[in-house]
Coordinates of C-alpha atoms in Angstrom, one line a residue:
Chain A
M477 CA 0.0 0.0 0.0
K478 CA 1.3 3.5 -0.9
R479 CA 1.4 5.5 2.3
L480 CA 2.6 8.6 0.6
E481 CA 2.8 9.9 -3.0
I482 CA 4.4 13.2 -4.1
E483 CA 4.1 14.3 -7.7
N484 CA 5.9 17.2 -9.3
L485 CA 6.1 19.1 -6.1
S486 CA 7.7 22.5 -6.2
F487 CA 7.8 25.2 -3.6
H488 CA 9.3 28.7 -3.2
Y489 CA 9.5 31.3 -0.4
G490 CA 9.0 35.0 -1.2
Q491 CA 7.6 36.8 -4.3
G492 CA 8.9 38.3 -7.5
G493 CA 12.6 39.2 -7.4
F494 CA 12.9 37.9 -3.9
Q495 CA 11.7 34.5 -4.8
N496 CA 13.7 31.6 -3.3
Q497 CA 13.0 28.3 -5.0
V498 CA 13.4 25.6 -2.3
L499 CA 11.9 22.5 -3.9
K500 CA 11.9 21.7 -7.6
N501 CA 9.8 19.0 -9.2
I502 CA 10.0 16.4 -6.4
N503 CA 8.6 12.9 -7.3
F504 CA 8.6 10.3 -4.6
S505 CA 6.4 7.6 -3.1
M506 CA 6.7 5.2 -0.2
G507 CA 5.0 2.3 1.5
D508 CA 5.4 0.8 5.0
E509 CA 9.1 1.5 5.2
S510 CA 11.6 3.8 6.9
V511 CA 13.1 6.5 4.7
G512 CA 16.0 8.7 5.6
L513 CA 15.8 12.2 4.2
I514 CA 19.3 13.6 4.0
G515 CA 21.0 16.7 2.6
A516 CA 23.1 19.7 3.6
N517 CA 21.7 22.6 5.5
G518 CA 19.1 24.6 3.6
V519 CA 18.3 22.0 0.9
G520 CA 14.6 22.0 1.8
K521 CA 14.2 19.0 4.2
S522 CA 12.2 20.8 6.8
T523 CA 10.2 22.6 4.1
L524 CA 9.3 19.2 2.6
L525 CA 8.2 17.9 5.9
K526 CA 6.0 21.0 6.5
L527 CA 4.4 20.5 3.1
L528 CA 3.6 16.9 4.0
T529 CA 1.8 18.0 7.1
G530 CA -0.1 20.9 5.6
L531 CA 1.8 23.5 7.7
L532 CA 2.8 25.1 4.3
D533 CA 0.4 25.3 1.4
I534 CA 1.2 23.4 -1.8
Q535 CA 2.0 25.8 -4.6
E536 CA 2.7 23.3 -7.5
G537 CA 2.3 19.6 -7.8
S538 CA 0.4 17.2 -5.5
V539 CA 0.7 15.2 -2.3
R540 CA -1.4 12.2 -1.4
I541 CA -1.3 10.6 2.0
A542 CA -3.2 7.3 2.5
S543 CA -4.9 8.0 -0.8
L544 CA -6.2 11.4 0.5
E545 CA -5.3 14.4 -1.7
M546 CA -3.7 17.1 0.4
N547 CA -6.1 20.1 0.4
K548 CA -7.8 22.2 3.1
G549 CA -10.9 19.9 3.1
N550 CA -8.9 16.8 3.9
L551 CA -6.5 18.4 6.3
K552 CA -8.0 17.1 9.5
K553 CA -8.2 13.5 8.2
I554 CA -4.6 13.8 6.8
R555 CA -3.3 15.0 10.1
G556 CA -4.8 11.9 11.7
E557 CA -2.7 9.9 9.2
I558 CA 0.6 11.7 9.5
G559 CA 2.4 12.5 12.7
Y560 CA 5.2 15.0 13.0
V561 CA 7.9 14.9 15.7
F562 CA 9.5 18.3 16.0
Q563 CA 13.2 18.8 16.4
D564 CA 12.8 20.7 19.6
S565 CA 10.7 18.6 22.1
D566 CA 9.8 21.7 24.1
S567 CA 7.8 22.9 21.2
Q568 CA 6.0 19.6 20.9
L569 CA 5.2 19.0 24.5
F570 CA 3.0 21.8 25.8
M571 CA 0.9 20.2 28.5
S572 CA 2.2 19.8 32.0
T573 CA 2.4 16.0 32.4
V574 CA 3.3 13.2 30.0
Y575 CA -0.1 11.6 30.2
E576 CA -1.9 14.9 29.4
D577 CA 0.3 15.6 26.5
V578 CA 0.0 12.2 24.9
A579 CA -3.8 12.2 25.5
F580 CA -4.1 15.6 23.7
G581 CA -4.3 14.2 20.2
P582 CA -6.8 11.4 20.8
R583 CA -9.1 13.7 22.8
N584 CA -9.1 16.2 19.9
Y585 CA -10.1 13.4 17.6
G586 CA -13.1 12.7 19.7
K587 CA -11.9 9.4 21.4
S588 CA -13.7 8.5 24.6
E589 CA -11.7 8.8 27.9
E590 CA -11.4 5.0 28.1
E591 CA -10.1 4.7 24.5
T592 CA -7.7 7.7 25.1
K593 CA -6.3 5.9 28.2
R594 CA -5.7 2.7 26.2
L595 CA -4.0 4.6 23.4
V596 CA -1.8 6.6 25.8
Q597 CA -0.8 3.4 27.7
K598 CA 0.0 1.6 24.4
A599 CA 2.0 4.6 23.1
L600 CA 4.0 4.9 26.3
E601 CA 4.7 1.2 26.3
Q602 CA 6.0 1.4 22.7
V603 CA 8.6 4.0 23.8
H604 CA 9.3 2.3 27.1
M605 CA 7.9 5.1 29.2
E606 CA 5.0 3.3 30.8
G607 CA 6.0 4.2 34.3
K608 CA 6.4 7.9 33.6
S609 CA 2.9 9.0 32.6
K610 CA 2.5 11.2 35.7
R611 CA 5.8 12.9 35.3
Q612 CA 5.9 16.7 34.8
I613 CA 7.3 17.5 31.3
Y614 CA 10.1 19.8 32.6
R615 CA 11.3 17.0 34.9
L616 CA 12.1 14.8 31.9
S617 CA 15.6 14.5 30.5
G618 CA 16.3 15.4 26.8
G619 CA 16.1 11.7 25.8
E620 CA 12.8 11.2 27.7
K621 CA 11.3 14.3 26.1
K622 CA 12.1 13.0 22.7
L623 CA 10.5 9.6 23.5
A624 CA 7.4 11.4 24.9
S625 CA 7.2 13.5 21.7
I626 CA 7.2 10.2 19.7
A627 CA 4.5 8.8 22.0
T628 CA 2.3 11.9 21.3
V629 CA 2.3 10.9 17.7
L630 CA 1.9 7.2 18.3
A631 CA -1.2 7.8 20.4
M632 CA -2.9 9.2 17.3
E633 CA -2.3 6.0 15.5
A634 CA -0.9 7.8 12.5
G635 CA 0.1 5.7 9.5
I636 CA 3.3 7.7 8.8
M637 CA 5.7 9.4 11.2
L638 CA 7.9 12.3 10.2
L639 CA 10.8 13.0 12.4
D640 CA 12.9 16.2 12.1
E641 CA 16.5 15.7 13.3
P642 CA 15.5 13.2 16.1
S643 CA 19.0 12.5 17.3
V644 CA 20.0 16.2 17.9
A645 CA 21.2 16.9 21.5
L646 CA 20.9 13.2 22.6
D647 CA 23.8 11.6 24.5
P648 CA 25.0 8.2 23.2
R649 CA 22.8 6.1 25.5
N650 CA 19.7 8.0 24.7
R651 CA 20.6 8.0 21.0
R652 CA 21.0 4.2 21.0
N653 CA 17.7 3.9 22.9
L654 CA 15.9 6.0 20.4
I655 CA 17.3 3.9 17.5
Q656 CA 16.0 0.8 19.3
V657 CA 12.6 2.3 19.8
L658 CA 12.3 3.5 16.2
N659 CA 13.4 0.1 14.8
E660 CA 10.7 -1.6 17.0
L661 CA 7.9 0.6 15.6
P662 CA 6.1 -1.1 12.7
K663 CA 5.3 2.2 11.0
A664 CA 6.2 4.1 7.8
K665 CA 8.7 6.8 8.8
I666 CA 10.5 9.6 7.2
I667 CA 13.6 10.7 9.2
A668 CA 15.1 14.0 8.2
S669 CA 18.6 14.1 9.6
H670 CA 22.2 15.2 9.2
D671 CA 23.3 12.3 11.4
L672 CA 24.0 9.8 8.7
D673 CA 25.0 7.1 11.2
F674 CA 21.6 7.5 12.8
V675 CA 19.9 7.2 9.4
Y676 CA 22.1 4.2 8.6
D677 CA 20.8 2.5 11.8
T678 CA 17.1 3.3 11.3
C679 CA 16.3 3.4 7.6
Q680 CA 16.1 0.9 4.8
R681 CA 16.0 3.6 2.1
V682 CA 17.6 7.0 1.7
V683 CA 16.5 10.1 -0.3
L684 CA 19.3 12.6 -0.8
L685 CA 18.0 16.2 -1.4
S686 CA 20.3 18.7 -3.0
D687 CA 19.5 22.2 -4.2
G688 CA 15.8 21.5 -3.9
E689 CA 15.9 18.3 -6.0
I690 CA 16.2 14.6 -5.4
A691 CA 19.8 13.8 -6.2
A692 CA 19.6 10.1 -5.1
D693 CA 17.0 7.7 -4.0
G694 CA 18.0 4.1 -3.1
E695 CA 19.0 1.5 -0.5
T696 CA 20.6 3.0 2.6
E697 CA 23.8 0.9 2.2
K698 CA 24.3 2.0 -1.4
V699 CA 23.7 5.7 -0.9
L700 CA 25.5 6.1 2.3
T701 CA 28.6 4.3 1.1
N702 CA 28.9 6.3 -2.0
Q703 CA 31.6 8.8 -0.9
K704 CA 31.7 10.7 -4.3
L705 CA 27.9 11.2 -4.3
L706 CA 27.8 12.4 -0.7
E707 CA 30.7 14.8 -1.1
A708 CA 29.3 16.2 -4.4
H709 CA 26.2 17.2 -2.4
G710 CA 27.8 18.7 0.6
L711 CA 27.8 15.6 2.9
E712 CA 30.4 13.2 4.1
L713 CA 30.5 9.4 4.7
P714 CA 29.0 8.4 8.0
L715 CA 31.6 8.4 10.8
S716 CA 31.3 4.6 11.4
F717 CA 32.4 4.1 7.7
W718 CA 35.4 6.3 8.2
R719 CA 36.4 4.2 11.2
R720 CA 35.9 1.0 9.2
N721 CA 38.1 2.2 6.4
Chain B
M377 CA 21.6 30.1 42.1
S378 CA 20.5 33.0 39.9
R379 CA 17.1 34.7 40.5
I380 CA 15.7 33.2 37.3
S381 CA 16.8 29.7 38.3
E382 CA 15.3 30.3 41.7
A383 CA 12.0 31.3 40.1
I384 CA 12.0 28.2 38.0
S385 CA 12.8 26.0 41.0
D386 CA 9.9 27.6 42.9
L387 CA 7.4 26.8 40.1
H388 CA 8.7 23.2 40.1
K389 CA 8.3 22.9 43.8
M390 CA 4.7 24.1 43.6
D391 CA 3.9 21.6 41.0
M392 CA 5.4 18.8 43.1
E393 CA 3.3 19.9 46.1
A394 CA 0.2 19.7 44.0
E395 CA 1.0 16.2 42.9
K396 CA 1.5 15.0 46.5
N397 CA -0.9 12.3 47.9
G398 CA -2.2 14.6 50.7
W399 CA -5.7 14.8 52.0
L400 CA -6.4 18.2 50.5
Q401 CA -4.7 17.3 47.2
G402 CA -7.2 14.4 47.0
I403 CA -10.2 16.7 47.0
H404 CA -11.9 17.2 43.6
P405 CA -10.7 20.6 42.1
L406 CA -14.2 22.0 41.6
P407 CA -15.1 22.1 45.3
K408 CA -11.7 23.5 46.1
L409 CA -12.2 26.3 43.6
L410 CA -15.7 27.1 44.7
V411 CA -14.8 27.2 48.4
T412 CA -11.8 29.5 47.6
I413 CA -13.9 31.8 45.5
L414 CA -16.6 31.9 48.3
F415 CA -13.9 32.6 50.9
I416 CA -12.4 35.5 48.9
L417 CA -15.9 37.0 48.2
L418 CA -16.9 36.8 51.9
T419 CA -13.6 38.1 53.0
V420 CA -13.8 41.2 50.8
S421 CA -17.4 41.8 51.8
F422 CA -16.5 42.7 55.4
G423 CA -16.7 46.4 56.2
K424 CA -13.6 48.5 56.6
Y425 CA -13.7 48.6 60.4
D426 CA -14.9 45.0 60.9
L427 CA -11.5 43.6 61.9
S428 CA -12.8 41.2 64.5
G429 CA -15.3 39.6 62.1
L430 CA -12.5 39.3 59.5
L431 CA -10.1 37.7 61.9
K432 CA -12.6 34.9 62.5
M433 CA -12.4 34.0 58.8
G434 CA -8.8 33.0 59.4
V435 CA -10.0 29.8 60.9
Y436 CA -10.5 28.4 57.3
L437 CA -6.9 29.2 56.4
I438 CA -5.5 27.7 59.7
I439 CA -7.5 24.5 59.3
T440 CA -6.7 24.0 55.6
Y441 CA -3.1 24.8 55.9
V442 CA -2.7 22.4 58.8
L443 CA -4.7 19.6 57.2
G444 CA -3.0 20.1 53.8
D445 CA 0.5 20.2 55.5
I446 CA 1.3 23.4 53.7
S447 CA 4.4 25.3 54.9
I448 CA 3.6 28.9 56.0
K449 CA 7.3 29.6 55.7
Q450 CA 7.2 28.7 52.0
L451 CA 4.0 30.8 51.6
L452 CA 5.8 33.8 53.0
K453 CA 8.9 33.2 51.0
R454 CA 7.1 32.8 47.6
M455 CA 4.6 35.5 48.2
K456 CA 6.9 38.1 49.7
L457 CA 6.6 40.5 46.7
V458 CA 2.8 40.2 46.5
L459 CA 2.4 40.5 50.3
A460 CA 4.6 43.6 50.3
F461 CA 2.4 45.1 47.7
V462 CA -0.8 44.1 49.6
C463 CA 0.6 45.7 52.7
L464 CA 1.4 48.9 50.8
V465 CA -2.2 49.3 49.5
G466 CA -3.6 50.6 52.8
I467 CA -0.6 52.6 54.0
W468 CA -2.2 56.0 53.3
N469 CA -5.4 55.3 55.2
P470 CA -4.2 56.5 58.6
F471 CA -3.4 59.9 57.0
F472 CA -6.9 60.4 55.5
D473 CA -9.1 58.9 58.2
R474 CA -8.1 60.4 61.6
E475 CA -11.4 59.8 63.5
I476 CA -10.5 58.2 66.8
L477 CA -12.5 55.1 67.4
F478 CA -11.1 54.0 70.8
S479 CA -8.0 54.3 72.9
L480 CA -5.6 51.6 74.0
G481 CA -3.9 53.3 77.1
N482 CA -2.3 56.4 75.7
L483 CA -2.6 55.2 72.1
S484 CA -5.6 56.6 70.2
V485 CA -6.7 54.1 67.5
T486 CA -8.1 55.9 64.5
G487 CA -10.4 54.6 61.8
G488 CA -7.6 54.8 59.3
M489 CA -5.4 52.5 61.3
I490 CA -8.2 49.9 61.6
S491 CA -9.1 50.2 57.9
M492 CA -5.4 49.8 57.0
V493 CA -5.1 46.6 59.0
T494 CA -8.4 45.4 57.6
L495 CA -7.3 46.0 54.1
M496 CA -4.0 44.2 54.7
V497 CA -5.7 41.2 56.3
K498 CA -8.1 41.0 53.4
G499 CA -5.1 41.0 51.0
V500 CA -3.2 38.5 52.9
Y501 CA -6.2 36.2 53.2
A502 CA -6.9 36.4 49.5
V503 CA -3.3 35.7 48.5
S504 CA -3.1 32.8 51.1
A505 CA -6.3 31.2 49.9
S506 CA -5.2 31.4 46.2
Y507 CA -1.8 30.0 47.1
L508 CA -3.4 27.2 49.0
L509 CA -5.5 26.3 45.9
M510 CA -2.4 26.4 43.6
V511 CA -0.3 24.1 45.8
T512 CA -3.0 21.6 46.2
T513 CA -4.3 21.5 42.7
S514 CA -2.5 20.8 39.4
M515 CA -2.9 23.4 36.6
E516 CA -4.9 20.9 34.4
D517 CA -7.3 20.3 37.3
L518 CA -7.6 24.0 38.1
C519 CA -8.3 24.8 34.4
Y520 CA -10.9 21.9 34.3
A521 CA -12.6 23.5 37.3
L522 CA -12.5 27.0 35.8
R523 CA -14.2 25.7 32.6
K524 CA -16.8 23.9 34.7
I525 CA -17.8 27.3 36.3
G526 CA -18.1 28.9 32.9
V527 CA -14.8 30.7 32.5
P528 CA -14.3 31.3 28.7
K529 CA -12.1 28.6 26.9
T530 CA -9.8 31.3 25.5
F531 CA -8.9 32.5 29.0
V532 CA -8.3 28.9 30.2
T533 CA -6.2 28.1 27.2
I534 CA -4.1 31.2 27.7
L535 CA -3.7 30.4 31.4
M536 CA -2.5 26.8 30.6
L537 CA -0.1 27.9 27.9
V538 CA 1.3 30.8 30.0
Y539 CA 1.9 28.5 32.9
R540 CA 3.6 25.9 30.8
Y541 CA 5.7 28.3 28.8
I542 CA 6.7 30.7 31.5
I543 CA 9.4 28.2 32.4
V544 CA 10.5 27.8 28.8
L545 CA 10.6 31.6 28.6
L546 CA 12.5 32.0 31.8
K547 CA 15.1 29.5 30.6
E548 CA 15.4 31.5 27.4
I549 CA 16.0 34.7 29.4
E550 CA 18.5 32.9 31.6
R551 CA 20.4 31.7 28.5
M552 CA 20.5 35.2 27.0
M553 CA 21.6 36.6 30.4
D554 CA 24.3 34.0 30.7
G555 CA 25.5 34.7 27.2
Y556 CA 25.6 38.5 28.0
M557 CA 27.3 38.1 31.4
L558 CA 30.0 35.8 30.2
R559 CA 31.0 38.4 27.6
A560 CA 30.5 41.4 29.9
P561 CA 32.1 40.2 33.2
K562 CA 32.6 43.8 34.5
E563 CA 28.9 44.6 34.3
K564 CA 26.8 44.1 37.4
G565 CA 23.6 43.8 35.5
L566 CA 22.2 44.3 32.1
H567 CA 23.6 47.6 30.7
Y568 CA 20.7 49.9 29.6
K569 CA 22.2 50.1 26.0
V570 CA 21.3 46.4 25.4
W571 CA 17.9 46.5 27.0
G572 CA 16.2 47.1 23.6
T573 CA 18.1 44.4 21.8
M574 CA 17.5 41.9 24.5
I575 CA 13.8 42.6 24.7
G576 CA 13.6 42.5 20.9
Q577 CA 15.4 39.2 20.8
L578 CA 13.2 37.8 23.5
L579 CA 10.1 38.9 21.6
L580 CA 11.3 37.3 18.4
R581 CA 12.2 34.1 20.1
S582 CA 8.9 34.0 21.9
M583 CA 7.0 34.6 18.6
D584 CA 9.0 31.8 16.9
R585 CA 8.3 29.5 19.8
A586 CA 4.6 30.4 19.8
Q587 CA 4.3 29.6 16.1
T588 CA 5.9 26.2 16.6
V589 CA 3.8 25.3 19.5
Y590 CA 0.7 26.4 17.6
D591 CA 1.8 24.2 14.7
S592 CA 2.3 21.3 17.1
M593 CA -1.2 21.8 18.5
M594 CA -2.8 22.0 15.0
L595 CA -1.1 18.8 13.9
R596 CA -2.7 17.0 16.8
G597 CA -6.2 18.1 15.9
Y598 CA -6.5 21.2 18.1
N599 CA -9.7 23.1 17.3
G600 CA -9.7 25.9 19.7
E601 CA -10.3 24.1 23.0
F602 CA -8.3 22.0 25.4
H603 CA -10.4 18.9 26.2
L604 CA -9.7 18.8 29.9
R605 CA -10.7 15.9 32.0
C606 CA -10.5 15.5 35.7
K607 CA -8.5 12.5 37.0
R608 CA -11.1 11.6 39.5
A609 CA -14.9 11.6 39.8
A610 CA -16.5 13.6 42.6
R611 CA -17.0 11.5 45.8
R612 CA -19.2 12.0 48.9
L613 CA -16.2 13.7 50.6
D614 CA -16.0 16.3 47.9
Y615 CA -19.7 17.3 48.4
L616 CA -19.2 17.3 52.1
Y617 CA -16.1 19.6 51.7
T618 CA -18.1 22.0 49.6
V619 CA -21.3 22.1 51.8
G620 CA -19.3 22.0 55.1
W621 CA -17.0 24.9 54.3
S622 CA -19.7 26.9 52.5
A623 CA -21.9 26.6 55.6
A624 CA -19.1 27.3 58.0
L625 CA -17.9 30.4 56.1
L626 CA -21.4 31.8 55.8
I627 CA -22.1 31.3 59.5
V628 CA -18.8 33.1 60.4
R629 CA -19.7 35.9 58.0
I630 CA -23.3 36.4 59.3
W631 CA -22.5 35.8 63.0

């Protein structure tokens, strides 16, 4: 089943002479797989994620999520199908306790309190935080905040998860824990990251964005071991490969 | 510890107290809110010379502070600024109202003196009752109760977000201050020349943060209202608490 289909998607910021073309004619589709979205700073990764969630309006081309065409009429349904994990967890977690934050989405989608409780428990179990539902958000560590952010999306039972730089500011243990959690989740995922080692550990497929276009799309192993390709687009081999060589 | 860190730490402590498994913390938030509102309304309804009647109302605070195991020392520490302001409110009364009501030995007690003390007591009572409510009730529960008594959803939403993000904002200010102080070690505080830049930066960062938070809420189906639920259903004890205290406070007021 196609979870996501993008056709001829282009996007620019600004108008007239100040126009900055960020994405050019993007074509891409994915099923139940984990895709790494990589590229140097400013190539349009975050813009693409915002277009997929409807936070930015589509200017040219089309996006279909779970067979639903991205438009204002379908936005609520689409946002139930796609979950976005922000880079900064403090922006994602706005309620005071973990339980209240994870329950926010299901309640807004009209779930009963009993069903909400079940979804929250399940989501927290999936990220191994079942004992921390009553914890105040500000008392969580950076790693726990990231896991709680993922739980907020899981509780909505979204078909696809988008993660923006999930490994930023995590210590090695929390990073390893996050890799384990993401690999255990049977969900379609798009992970936008500069951390190529992280992408290597969590994704089966990699899409390389460069200058607003898809420069490469293929198996993780093939793309991330291609030193020439990576260097031509402002990236470097993952550190673990340097060590191996 | 810097003053900002101290402020953040105080907020954390208040939240922790609200999460305790105490007797008062276990009462449903709605009765607590209703009794607090009634207490404040009855307190302010006393006449400006009715100090003796007003002092009787203190029984409510003494009993609830003892039963709730709330530290008076902490109340005074956290509320010192507000309490100082409250005490300042009536300070001019003795100058305007010089009518002698009675004498204590050689001391003539004027109406202004009594009304000043009455005003101070009213302020202290109102602040203490509000503080009691805050340290025994979580913000979600308090907002739930506010919605139940008909407070507009916009107000409740703002209250919730302000409470959550005041800590994030304080941390942002602390980071900016640290960045400044590390590069201006000879300065004792923030030099007036950078006030504008700092406030501008803080405003921009706050707007940026606000936009991201709003995006995050929209992505999870937010439609203009927080769907707040209370963690516990009302029990017989909660009804008893409401009726008991309401009756007691009214009797004290009328008597």
